[in-house]
Amino acid sequence: MASVRCKLAHYLENLQDMDLKKFKMHLEDYPLQKGCTALPRGQTEKADPVDLATLMIDCNGEEKAWTMAVWIFAAINRRDLHEKAKRDEPEWENAHVSVVCREESLEEEWMGLLGYLSRISICKKKKDYCKKYRNYIRSRFQCMKDRNARLGESVNLNKRYTRLRLVKEHQSQQQREHELLAIGKTLAKVGDGPMNSVNLELLFEPEDQHSEPVHTVVFQGSAGIGKTMLARKIMLDWASEKLYQKKFDYLFYIHCREVSLGTQRSLRDLMASCFPDPNPPISKIMRKPSKILFLMDGFDELQGAFDEHSEALCTDWQKVERGDILLSSLIRKKLLPEASLLITTRPVALEKLHHLLDHPRHVEILGFSEAKKKEYFFKYFSDEQQAQEAFRLIQENEVLFTMCFIPLVCWIVCTGLKQQMDSGKSLAQTSKTTTAVYIFFLSSLLQSQAESQKHHVSANLRGLCSLAADGIWNQKILFEEADLRNHGLQKADVSAFLRVSLFQKEVDCEKFYSFIHMTFQEFFAAMYYLLEEEVQRGVTDMPQNLLELPNRDVTALLENYGKFEKGYLIFVVRFLFGLINQERTSYLEKKLSCKISQQIRLELLKWIEAKAKAKILQMQPSQLELFYCLYEMQEEDFVKRAMGHFPKIEITLSTRMDHVVSSFCIKNCQNVQSLSLRLLHNSPKEEEEEEEETAQHSDVDHFIIPEPSVASSHRLRRCCLSHRCCSHLSYVLSGNQTLVELDLSHNALEDCGARLVCMGLKNVFCSLKKLWLVNCCLTSACCVDIASVLSTNQSLTRLYLGENALGDSGVGVLCERAKHPQCKLQKLGLVKSGLTSDCCTALSSVLRTNWNLTHLYLRGNALGDMGVKLLCKGLLHPNCKLQMLELDNCSLSSHCCWDLSTLLTSNQSLRQLSLGSNDLGDLGVMLFCEVLKQKSCLLKSLQLCKMYFNYDTICALETLQEEKPELIVVFEPLQK
């Protein structure tokens, strides 16, 4: 029997790094009133789980150490460990039950004891079988096979799995028809904050006490986004007692495609097939259907009619039915309505699924965040140096780095880079387009074939390409062996491709085959139009119906582009352009021993010309989609010829990839007469607008400036601009009444460049409303020119000058003009401008006199407590209308809290206050808590990020949130 020390260490080993840090923090601040001794940080800081368990027991004894752990598990929101540790608490030596003080008779006690033992026996049998099933599920799901794994190779799921971004929102019907067309677009709309994340443990919990319980959850996401991996991880975590311990007794994993193609059976048979032994207690399990969760993976792959009348559905769990009817009955809650469902699907099938469900909860899988991309690379590469080198390379390549938010693409890129490294070749050979990555991956897999088999590989490749094209035209992703034979593929040939992971054979459905991913089918379909026919080879040896192949006429493909249901041809055409790159053509011919035609280049050029001159630009394909095709090709001479047919360009840019693609094409466009760019971005707050990473599209700028009247917004961040371009910008500002936003941040314009820009801003025809000059190498010398704009320009309402060395003197000059009655400034950003308390008197004066100013951003300046005291004088003036004040990292201490507390109860306009990264102290924050409870305080948001709080302060903040729910308090305690 394991000792208390060992059991406690085992629990601590289940904590991830961040949870372990939180656990240590609570150990240091453990409440004295609970009768245990807190552990000093010096002892816990470097302790691993085993050492930590030893320290806890040495300081407090076994019983108190266990009590501390149980309490802290709840405090750090590890309810699974909390509940398990409570159930698993050892019997202590001093624990006893007094029989003397019981009032029941001895007979009643014995009867109660016998009943208790009987219930224990029943529960024990149930728990024993649950445990057996969990062990089986854990062994089944703890390992996974890579797509290119050799026989017997597997990867530990926990070691490879990287957390995905999940949000409780789903796409509208108007959003992207093709799932991978606009890579990164949805992800870019969602921040990294905790407000957007979804807690898997709470998936089936109601939103609030008035909401209905949730019994159906839908995970939706595009192909390769990680739906199946997440489903398998949920199964593994449940089996490992990390998830849904109190919610569900049994989880059943159902692969929709396998069930729909399998033989007829009952739900009982389906459930029984999930168990390790032939006679599981299904009837007993069915007595509590509310404790069952069916995890249906791949609804979009489910074959069968879902428009059947309700009388065709199944209501008896022992009745034998087709697989699709069984699953449809479960989904529609006709069969086992009390059970819970978790369904994964691609967006393309979401509409079909939606009308079958009643009040489902939708969760969208957005793939990897940028931080998780890096984590995936370091998990994939066992060698840390290799991981760093690979990640650095992909990070420099914006297109591929953006695409890596899709786990499948991340895996392909990592696999290709690792093979490059293992072979000793330079990573510089890796290109930057999707086509290049797929070509490299394909050739890497096939080059392991012996030289004598190259002709055989070439023949199989032709069969695969014709099969892929036939499937694309017929919207078919599952193929029978007869389909393979029709395309010249034999069973032995298929096993070879299975071995190299180009083709995946279904485990239980031996007669059905599919490409490992839809984009591979699209890639091979594009190759179908390029592979030259080998007339000399024996066509007569092929089956007669082999001649009935899809039309090789590329004109038919291009004519149907954009019209095909769900846009299945979009990637096919992109790959087509990528494959006719002459360097790639030579590479493929050498590696695959096949001849690739270049004859369609002229046809593609004519098609581009026709689409470029089309009058209705909204017709498919859009100009941006044409640019994607040209970018995929990566041949500047061809692109220049194609772009010569674009007299007018109207595109909307919303992702970094859009910027890169349009930049590549527009720089090769020499005849453009009109350029209209619409930039979509969500950045309502100044701090987001200043620090948001936007596209590096310097090549676009040359074309934006000569045609100023067609664009309302110019974002020229990080474009390597200097003061030499500012005369052009000044001309644009002077003559363009439609330009309302100009972002020149992170360009070395210097004071002379700012002076030229200001000349344009002072023009009577200038209508600019928002100007960003963040990190433009400005000094206090430019403030005279900028100040003159404030008193003359009637339209400028937002000015962001952060990360420039303006100093107190420069800001003083600005403040003098900001007090002018003509100044309409509403938002002023002076982040990290080298300010001290010396400028606060001038800022305070502005707050008293400028009724328009509503937002002031001062973070990263050493204002100190005296500076805040001076600011508060202006903020307390009745004329002050400020709504947002940002004072993060301004060298503040607890001494300023009294002034700020007075401000909070007296100022009637301030709604948002940000004080993060300051040493306000626990007493100062406790004072805020008392003040904020008062009705006279109208503040709606208080930010206290990156600050240390003790236990009492955290409790006070949590109590404040409960008592005043309309006030949002954001605090992220740091460790002491």
C-alpha angles and dihedrals in degrees: 000000000000118000122243089251092055093045092049091048089051090055092049091050088063090064117098119226096270093044090049090053090051090048091054091048091055090047089058092048098038109151112257091214090069089070099244132112117246116231118239116244093237090067099042102039098085098023118122120214094274094048091045093054089050092050093049093051094043091053100041110011128249100288096047092043089055091048090051092051093050091050094047093048087061092044092056092046097251094137091162092062091039093056094041093049091050090053092043097049111138122239106257122220095239093049113107139156118230109226093180096070095051116110097203120100121253090251092053090048092052092048091049091047092050091049090048092050090048092053090047090053092052092045091047092055090048092047091046091056092043088052091049091050092047091051090051093048091047092052090045097050104030092084130050134186122237114231090248097039119138122231110298095010119127141161127227106250095215092052094049101035114103120192115259129217111254127184132180093237133091134204122265122238091255094061125098114326093200111057100220099031098103101035114200094007098117093038091056090060095060124075127221094244125120091246090076099045125099122221108220091207090061098044094111097037119106118254091242141346092278096051127096118255115264115239101162127050123183120204109199128183142136125273114293093013093122105265095138093042090053091047091052091047090054090052091049094047091050091049089048090053094246098113139041094356095152095028104057134023094191135027120193121197113213121187101207096205094052093047094049092050096042130090123285115276143149127261087252090058091046092053092044090055088063093061127085095229130055099240110046118170094257094156092056091046090052091058088078105038091162088068092058126093121192112202107202110194120198107012089172089063093053111118121206141069116299095176094074119128118264092250088067091060126098124247099169115081091205096052118106113237142154114284095245092052091050093051093042089052091051092047093049090048092240090119119050094346094183092061121096125237133207111189129186121202145155116252090248090072096038096099092051090049096044097065090053095057134078116214098334124180111237120211120183120211109217099180124229126351114221091263091051092050088061091046090053092052091051091048093048096049112058089195109075093206091054090049092052093048093048094046093048091053094050092043090058089052102072098191096052092040090054091047090052090078082086106079093215092055089046089054093048092050093047092047092051094046093047091052089050091051095044090052091051094242126142117265088219087083090070109102128211107241133084091243092054092051092049093046091052093047092048095048091045091057096044099043089074087073115102119258091247090058097054094099089049090051090050092052092048090049090057090051092050091050094051090045090051093048092047089051093049094052092047095039090239125150101165120069133189125216088259088061090052092051091049088060096046096261119134128200092253090052091052093052088056090055090045088057093054092041100240090118128033124213116208114246100224100018102065096177096056128079135181139179112261089244137009092241090059089056089050090048093053091044089057091049088054090071093050106043110099116229117250101226092180094061118094106269090170090068090062122086113273093243089056087084090064093081128147115283111272091207104121089200090071090051093051094044091056094044110121093009097075116104112268092001096273091161097055097090092037090062092043090053089047090060092044093051096053091063101122096225092051091046091056091046093052094046090053096045100039101031093232134124117241120200122231094188096101093063091090092048091052091049092052090048092052090049092052093048093045092056095044111125095216103065093181092069117102126297101045120215090251090055089052088052089053089055092051092045090053088057095055095198111130096196092054091043092052091053091048095045090051086077094060109092091161128033123193115171139153117223119201107150136047089248090055088056094048093047095046091044091055092050100040093051086059092049111096102165103052113138100180130024123187119180123185114194119201115203136150108216111132096157124071093228091055091046092051099047104028112122107238133180125293099229104151092146091063094058096074089060097041096058101055092054104046100155097069102059129064096191132042119190109184102163120158092359097138090246121163136190089279092077094048096087088060090048090050089053091051092050092049097052105029117086094174098057106100104158130047124174115188097159122149095020122120096239094145124193094300091054091049089052091057092047090051091054089061092044091057092056113114091232094054111113099177113147103175128039128179118194097160116158096357097142093257126160136191088277092076094053093085091059093044091046091055089057091055093060097042108034110083097189106048109107103155127047124173117189102159126147093030126117095244094141128190094296094053093048089047089059091049092050093055091060094037087067090058113115090233093058110108097179113147103169126035123183118198099159116164093354098145095257130161135181089283092080096046095086089059092046090048089053090054091051090055097048109029108077092182098061109103105153128046121178115195105152120144096031124118095235094144127192093301091055091053090048090056092045091052091059089062093040091055092055113109091233093059112109099175113148102175128039122177118196102157116152094005098138093257126163136186090280091077094053095086092056091046091047090054088049093052093056096041107037111085098191107046111105105159128043124176118193104158125147093029129119097238093150129221094278092053093050091045087055089053090052092056094045094046091056090065118101091228089066108091098179114137102185133031120181117200101163126159096018132124118243130178123230096268092052092050089051090049091052092048091049090050091054091051095047095043108032093169088067115080112211115186116191130161108186117217123215116261 
